[in-house]
mmCIF file of C-alpha atoms in Angstrom:
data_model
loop_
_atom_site.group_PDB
_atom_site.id
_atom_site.type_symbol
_atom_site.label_atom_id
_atom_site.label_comp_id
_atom_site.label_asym_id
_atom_site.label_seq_id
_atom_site.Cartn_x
_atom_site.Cartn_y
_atom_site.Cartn_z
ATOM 1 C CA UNK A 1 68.172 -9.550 19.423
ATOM 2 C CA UNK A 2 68.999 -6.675 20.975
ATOM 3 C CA UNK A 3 67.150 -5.539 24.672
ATOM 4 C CA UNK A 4 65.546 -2.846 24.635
ATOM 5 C CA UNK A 5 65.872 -0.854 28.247
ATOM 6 C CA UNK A 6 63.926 1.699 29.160
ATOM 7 C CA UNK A 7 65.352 4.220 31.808
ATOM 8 C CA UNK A 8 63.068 6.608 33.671
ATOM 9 C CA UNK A 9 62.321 8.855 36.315
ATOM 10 C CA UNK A 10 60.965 12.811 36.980
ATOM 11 C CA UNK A 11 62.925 15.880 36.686
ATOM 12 C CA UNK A 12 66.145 16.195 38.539
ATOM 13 C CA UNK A 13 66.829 12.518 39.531
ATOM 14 C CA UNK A 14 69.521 11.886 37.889
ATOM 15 C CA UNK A 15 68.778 10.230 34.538
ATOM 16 C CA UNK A 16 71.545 11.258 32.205
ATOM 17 C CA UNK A 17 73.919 10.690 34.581
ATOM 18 C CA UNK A 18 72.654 7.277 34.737
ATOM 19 C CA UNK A 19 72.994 7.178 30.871
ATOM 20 C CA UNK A 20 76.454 8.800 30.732
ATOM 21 C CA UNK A 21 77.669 5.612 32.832
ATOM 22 C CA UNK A 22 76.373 3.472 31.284
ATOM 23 C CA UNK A 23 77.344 4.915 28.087
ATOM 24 C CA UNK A 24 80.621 4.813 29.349
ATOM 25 C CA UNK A 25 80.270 1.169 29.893
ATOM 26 C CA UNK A 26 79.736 0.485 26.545
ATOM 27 C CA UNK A 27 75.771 0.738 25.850
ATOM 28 C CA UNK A 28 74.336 2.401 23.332
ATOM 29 C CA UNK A 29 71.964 5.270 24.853
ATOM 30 C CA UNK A 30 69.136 6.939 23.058
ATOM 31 C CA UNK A 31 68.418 10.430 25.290
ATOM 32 C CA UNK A 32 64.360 10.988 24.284
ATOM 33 C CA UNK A 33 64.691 14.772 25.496
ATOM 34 C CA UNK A 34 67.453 15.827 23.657
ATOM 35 C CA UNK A 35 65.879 14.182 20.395
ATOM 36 C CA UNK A 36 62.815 16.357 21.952
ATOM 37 C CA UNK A 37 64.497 19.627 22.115
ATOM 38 C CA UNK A 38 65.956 18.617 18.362
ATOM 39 C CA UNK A 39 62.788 18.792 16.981
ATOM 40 C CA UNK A 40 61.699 21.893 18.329
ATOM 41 C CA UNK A 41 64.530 23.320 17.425
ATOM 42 C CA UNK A 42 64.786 22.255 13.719
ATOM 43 C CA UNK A 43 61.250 20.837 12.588
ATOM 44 C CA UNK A 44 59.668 23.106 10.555
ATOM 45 C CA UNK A 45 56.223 21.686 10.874
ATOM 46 C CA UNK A 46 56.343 21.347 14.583
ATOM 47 C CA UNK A 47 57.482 25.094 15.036
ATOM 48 C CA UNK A 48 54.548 26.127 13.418
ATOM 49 C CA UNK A 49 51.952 24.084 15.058
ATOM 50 C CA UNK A 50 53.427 25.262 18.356
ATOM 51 C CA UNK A 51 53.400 29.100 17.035
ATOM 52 C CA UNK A 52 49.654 28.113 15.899
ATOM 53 C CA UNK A 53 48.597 26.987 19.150
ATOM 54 C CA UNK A 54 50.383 28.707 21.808
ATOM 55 C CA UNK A 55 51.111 32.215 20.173
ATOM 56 C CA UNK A 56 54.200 34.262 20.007
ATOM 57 C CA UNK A 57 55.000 34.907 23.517
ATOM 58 C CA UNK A 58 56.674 31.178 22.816
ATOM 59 C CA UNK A 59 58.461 32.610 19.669
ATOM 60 C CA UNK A 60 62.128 34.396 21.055
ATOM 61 C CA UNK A 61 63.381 37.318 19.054
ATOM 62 C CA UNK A 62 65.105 34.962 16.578
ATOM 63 C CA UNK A 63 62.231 32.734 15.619
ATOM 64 C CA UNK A 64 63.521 29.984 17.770
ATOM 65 C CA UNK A 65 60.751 28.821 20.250
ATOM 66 C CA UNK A 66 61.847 29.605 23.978
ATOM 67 C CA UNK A 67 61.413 26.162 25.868
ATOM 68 C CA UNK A 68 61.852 27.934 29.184
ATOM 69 C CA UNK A 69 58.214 29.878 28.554
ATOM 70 C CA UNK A 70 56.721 26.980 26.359
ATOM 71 C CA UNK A 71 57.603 24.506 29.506
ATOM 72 C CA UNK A 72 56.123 27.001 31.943
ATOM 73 C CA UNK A 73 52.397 27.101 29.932
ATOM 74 C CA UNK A 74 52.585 23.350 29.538
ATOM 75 C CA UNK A 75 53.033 22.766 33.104
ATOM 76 C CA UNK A 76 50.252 24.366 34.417
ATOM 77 C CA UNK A 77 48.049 23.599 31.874
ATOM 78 C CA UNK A 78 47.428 19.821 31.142
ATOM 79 C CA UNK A 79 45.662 19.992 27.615
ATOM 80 C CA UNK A 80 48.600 21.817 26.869
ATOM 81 C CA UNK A 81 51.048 19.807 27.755
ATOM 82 C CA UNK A 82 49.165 16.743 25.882
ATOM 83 C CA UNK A 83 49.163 18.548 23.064
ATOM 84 C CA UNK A 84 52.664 18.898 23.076
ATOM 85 C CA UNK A 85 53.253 15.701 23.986
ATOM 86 C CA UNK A 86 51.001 14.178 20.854
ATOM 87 C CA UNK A 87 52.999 16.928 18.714
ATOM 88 C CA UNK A 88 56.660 15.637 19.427
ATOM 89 C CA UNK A 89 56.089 12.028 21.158
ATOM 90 C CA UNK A 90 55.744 10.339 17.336
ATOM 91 C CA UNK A 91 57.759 12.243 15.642
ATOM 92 C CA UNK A 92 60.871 10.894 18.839
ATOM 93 C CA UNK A 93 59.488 7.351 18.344
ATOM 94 C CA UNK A 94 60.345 7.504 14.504
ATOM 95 C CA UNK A 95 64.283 8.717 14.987
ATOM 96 C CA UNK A 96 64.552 5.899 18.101
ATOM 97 C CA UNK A 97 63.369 2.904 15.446
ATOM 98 C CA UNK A 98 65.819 3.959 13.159
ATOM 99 C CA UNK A 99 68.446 4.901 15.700
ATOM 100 C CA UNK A 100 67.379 1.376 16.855
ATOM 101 C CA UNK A 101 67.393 -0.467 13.671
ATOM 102 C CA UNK A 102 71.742 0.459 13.991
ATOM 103 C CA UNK A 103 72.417 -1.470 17.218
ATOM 104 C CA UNK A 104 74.229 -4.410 17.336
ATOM 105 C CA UNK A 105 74.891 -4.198 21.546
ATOM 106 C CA UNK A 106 73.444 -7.235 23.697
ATOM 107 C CA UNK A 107 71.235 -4.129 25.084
ATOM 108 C CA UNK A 108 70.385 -0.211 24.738
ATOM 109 C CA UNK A 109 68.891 2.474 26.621
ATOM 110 C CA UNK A 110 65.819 4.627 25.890
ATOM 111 C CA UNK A 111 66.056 7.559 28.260
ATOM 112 C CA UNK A 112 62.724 9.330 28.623
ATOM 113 C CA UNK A 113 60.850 11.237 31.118
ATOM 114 C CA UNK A 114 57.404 9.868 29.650
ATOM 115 C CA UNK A 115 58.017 6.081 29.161
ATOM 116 C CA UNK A 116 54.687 5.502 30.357
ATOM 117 C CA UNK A 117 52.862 8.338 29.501
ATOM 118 C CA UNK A 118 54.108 8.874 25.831
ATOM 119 C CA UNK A 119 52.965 4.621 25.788
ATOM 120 C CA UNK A 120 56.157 3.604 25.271
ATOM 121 C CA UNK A 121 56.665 1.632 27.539
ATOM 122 C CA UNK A 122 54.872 -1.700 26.685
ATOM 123 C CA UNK A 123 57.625 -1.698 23.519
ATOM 124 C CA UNK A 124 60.035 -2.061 26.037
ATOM 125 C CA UNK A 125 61.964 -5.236 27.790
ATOM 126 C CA UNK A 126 62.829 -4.032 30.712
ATOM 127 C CA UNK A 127 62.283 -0.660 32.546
ATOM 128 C CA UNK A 128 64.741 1.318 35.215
ATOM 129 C CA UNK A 129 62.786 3.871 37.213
ATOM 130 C CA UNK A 130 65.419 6.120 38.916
ATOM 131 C CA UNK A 131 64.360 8.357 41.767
ATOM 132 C CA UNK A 132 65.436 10.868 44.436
ATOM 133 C CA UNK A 133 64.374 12.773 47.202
ATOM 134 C CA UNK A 134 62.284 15.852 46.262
ATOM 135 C CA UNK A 135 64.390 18.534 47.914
ATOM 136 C CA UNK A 136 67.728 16.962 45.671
ATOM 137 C CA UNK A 137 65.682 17.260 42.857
ATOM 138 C CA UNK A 138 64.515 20.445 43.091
ATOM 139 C CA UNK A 139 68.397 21.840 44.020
ATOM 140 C CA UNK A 140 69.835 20.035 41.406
ATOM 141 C CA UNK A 141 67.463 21.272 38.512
ATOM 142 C CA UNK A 142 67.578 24.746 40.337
ATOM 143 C CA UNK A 143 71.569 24.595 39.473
ATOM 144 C CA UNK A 144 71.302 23.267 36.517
ATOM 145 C CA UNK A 145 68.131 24.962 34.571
ATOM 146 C CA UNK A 146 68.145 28.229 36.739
ATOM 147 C CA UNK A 147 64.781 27.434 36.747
ATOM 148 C CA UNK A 148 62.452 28.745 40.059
ATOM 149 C CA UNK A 149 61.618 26.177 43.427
ATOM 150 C CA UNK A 150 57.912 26.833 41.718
ATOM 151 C CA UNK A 151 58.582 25.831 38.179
ATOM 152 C CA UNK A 152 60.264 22.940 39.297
ATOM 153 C CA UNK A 153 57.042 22.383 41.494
ATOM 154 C CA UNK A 154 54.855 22.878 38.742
ATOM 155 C CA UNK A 155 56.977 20.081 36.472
ATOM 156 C CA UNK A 156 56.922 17.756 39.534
ATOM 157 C CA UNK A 157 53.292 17.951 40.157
ATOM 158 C CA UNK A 158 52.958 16.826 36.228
ATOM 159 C CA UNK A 159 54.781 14.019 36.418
ATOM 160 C CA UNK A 160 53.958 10.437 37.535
ATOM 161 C CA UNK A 161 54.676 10.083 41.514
ATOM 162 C CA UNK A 162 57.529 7.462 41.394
ATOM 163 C CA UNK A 163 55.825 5.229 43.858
ATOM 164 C CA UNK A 164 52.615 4.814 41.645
ATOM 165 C CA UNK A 165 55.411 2.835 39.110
ATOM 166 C CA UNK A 166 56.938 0.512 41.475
ATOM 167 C CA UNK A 167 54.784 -2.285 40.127
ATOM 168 C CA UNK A 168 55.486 -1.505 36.725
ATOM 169 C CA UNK A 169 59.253 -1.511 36.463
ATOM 170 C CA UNK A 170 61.865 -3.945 36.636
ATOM 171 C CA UNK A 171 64.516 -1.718 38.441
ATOM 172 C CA UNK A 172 64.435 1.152 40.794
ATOM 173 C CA UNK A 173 67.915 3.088 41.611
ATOM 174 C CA UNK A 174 67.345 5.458 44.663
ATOM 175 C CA UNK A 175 70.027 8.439 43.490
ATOM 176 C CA UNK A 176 70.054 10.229 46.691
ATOM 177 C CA UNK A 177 73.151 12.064 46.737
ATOM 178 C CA UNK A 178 75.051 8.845 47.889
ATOM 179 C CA UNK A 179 77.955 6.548 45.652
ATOM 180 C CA UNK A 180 76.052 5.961 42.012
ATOM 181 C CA UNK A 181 78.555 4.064 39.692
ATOM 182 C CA UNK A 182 78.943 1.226 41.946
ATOM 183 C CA UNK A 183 74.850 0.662 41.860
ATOM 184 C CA UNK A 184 74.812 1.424 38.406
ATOM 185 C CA UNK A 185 77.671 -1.331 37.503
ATOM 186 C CA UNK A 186 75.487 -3.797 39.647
ATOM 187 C CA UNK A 187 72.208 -2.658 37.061
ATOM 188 C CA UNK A 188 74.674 -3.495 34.207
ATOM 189 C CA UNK A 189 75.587 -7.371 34.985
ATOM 190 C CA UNK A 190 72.398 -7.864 35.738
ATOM 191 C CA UNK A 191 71.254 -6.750 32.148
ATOM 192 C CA UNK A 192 73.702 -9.014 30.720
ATOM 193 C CA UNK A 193 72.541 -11.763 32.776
ATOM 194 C CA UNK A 194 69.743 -10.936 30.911
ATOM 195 C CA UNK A 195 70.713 -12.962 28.256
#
């Protein structure tokens, strides 16, 4: 049977990187927000609903939705962003079974922001929270998304404080700017001792 890992944390802590090393270290990683920005790029149904709901100042000039404003209305507005969330969340959890159904690794990775509140994460065997100082997050998204100190803000504010999960995870990696791959090799054994 393969484990089924789940690895979490808010914006800007360092997730992928997490997954890229590991991925590197031979387990399978399935990345929740890129499947995300898949289906809002390519599902027909989904585009629509969105158009439907949050009008065409999400629509760019060539039909494609622009995540950039979509992600600023959903972050300030909570029914929003759970509508969003119920849009995409099963639609995600449908392409991880099957991605799932492939593996044949002693464990994999589901990366996702929303482990807990997409309700994911009771399907889960074990759970890695990763976290980071605020100000880190905010500088590194800042490089990254070109996004605003007050977008970032407004995403952080919607997200689960880290500290509220402590009792609910198995791991927590502190990515604060120091040495990562050495922690994250530690992380790995232990997985396999897993076993």
């Amino acid at each position: 049977m393969t484990l089924q890992v789940g690895l979490t944390g808010g914006i800007g802590v360092g997730k992928t990187t997490v997954s890229k090393i590991l991925s590197h270290l031979g387990v399978p990683t399935f990345n929740s927000d890129l499947c995300s920005k898949d289906i809002l790029k390519k599902n027909i149904r989904v585009k629509k609903d969105i158009k439907k709901i949050f009008g065409n100042c999400v629509i760019d000039h060539s039909g494609e939705i622009n995540k950039k404003e979509l992600s600023c209305i959903v972050f300030s507005d909570k029914k929003k962003l759970q509508f969003l969330n119920n849009l995409i969340h099963p639609i995600v959890m449908q392409r991880y079974n099957k991605w799932l159904s492939t593996q044949k690794t002693n464990y994999i990775i589901k990366e996702s922001a929303l482990l807990f509140e997409a309700g994911v994460s009771s399907k889960l065997n074990k759970i890695i929270l990763i976290k980071a100082p605020v100000s880190l997050r905010i500088k590194r998204v800042s490089e990254r998304d070109k996004r605003t100190k007050k977008e970032i803000q407004n995403i952080i504010v919607n997200q689960i404080e880290p500290s509220h999960l402590y009792h609910k995870v198995d791991f927590v990696i502190n990515n604060n700017g120091g040495l990562l791959t050495p922690k994250i090799i530690k992380l790995h054994n232990q997985l396999l001792n897993c076993f």
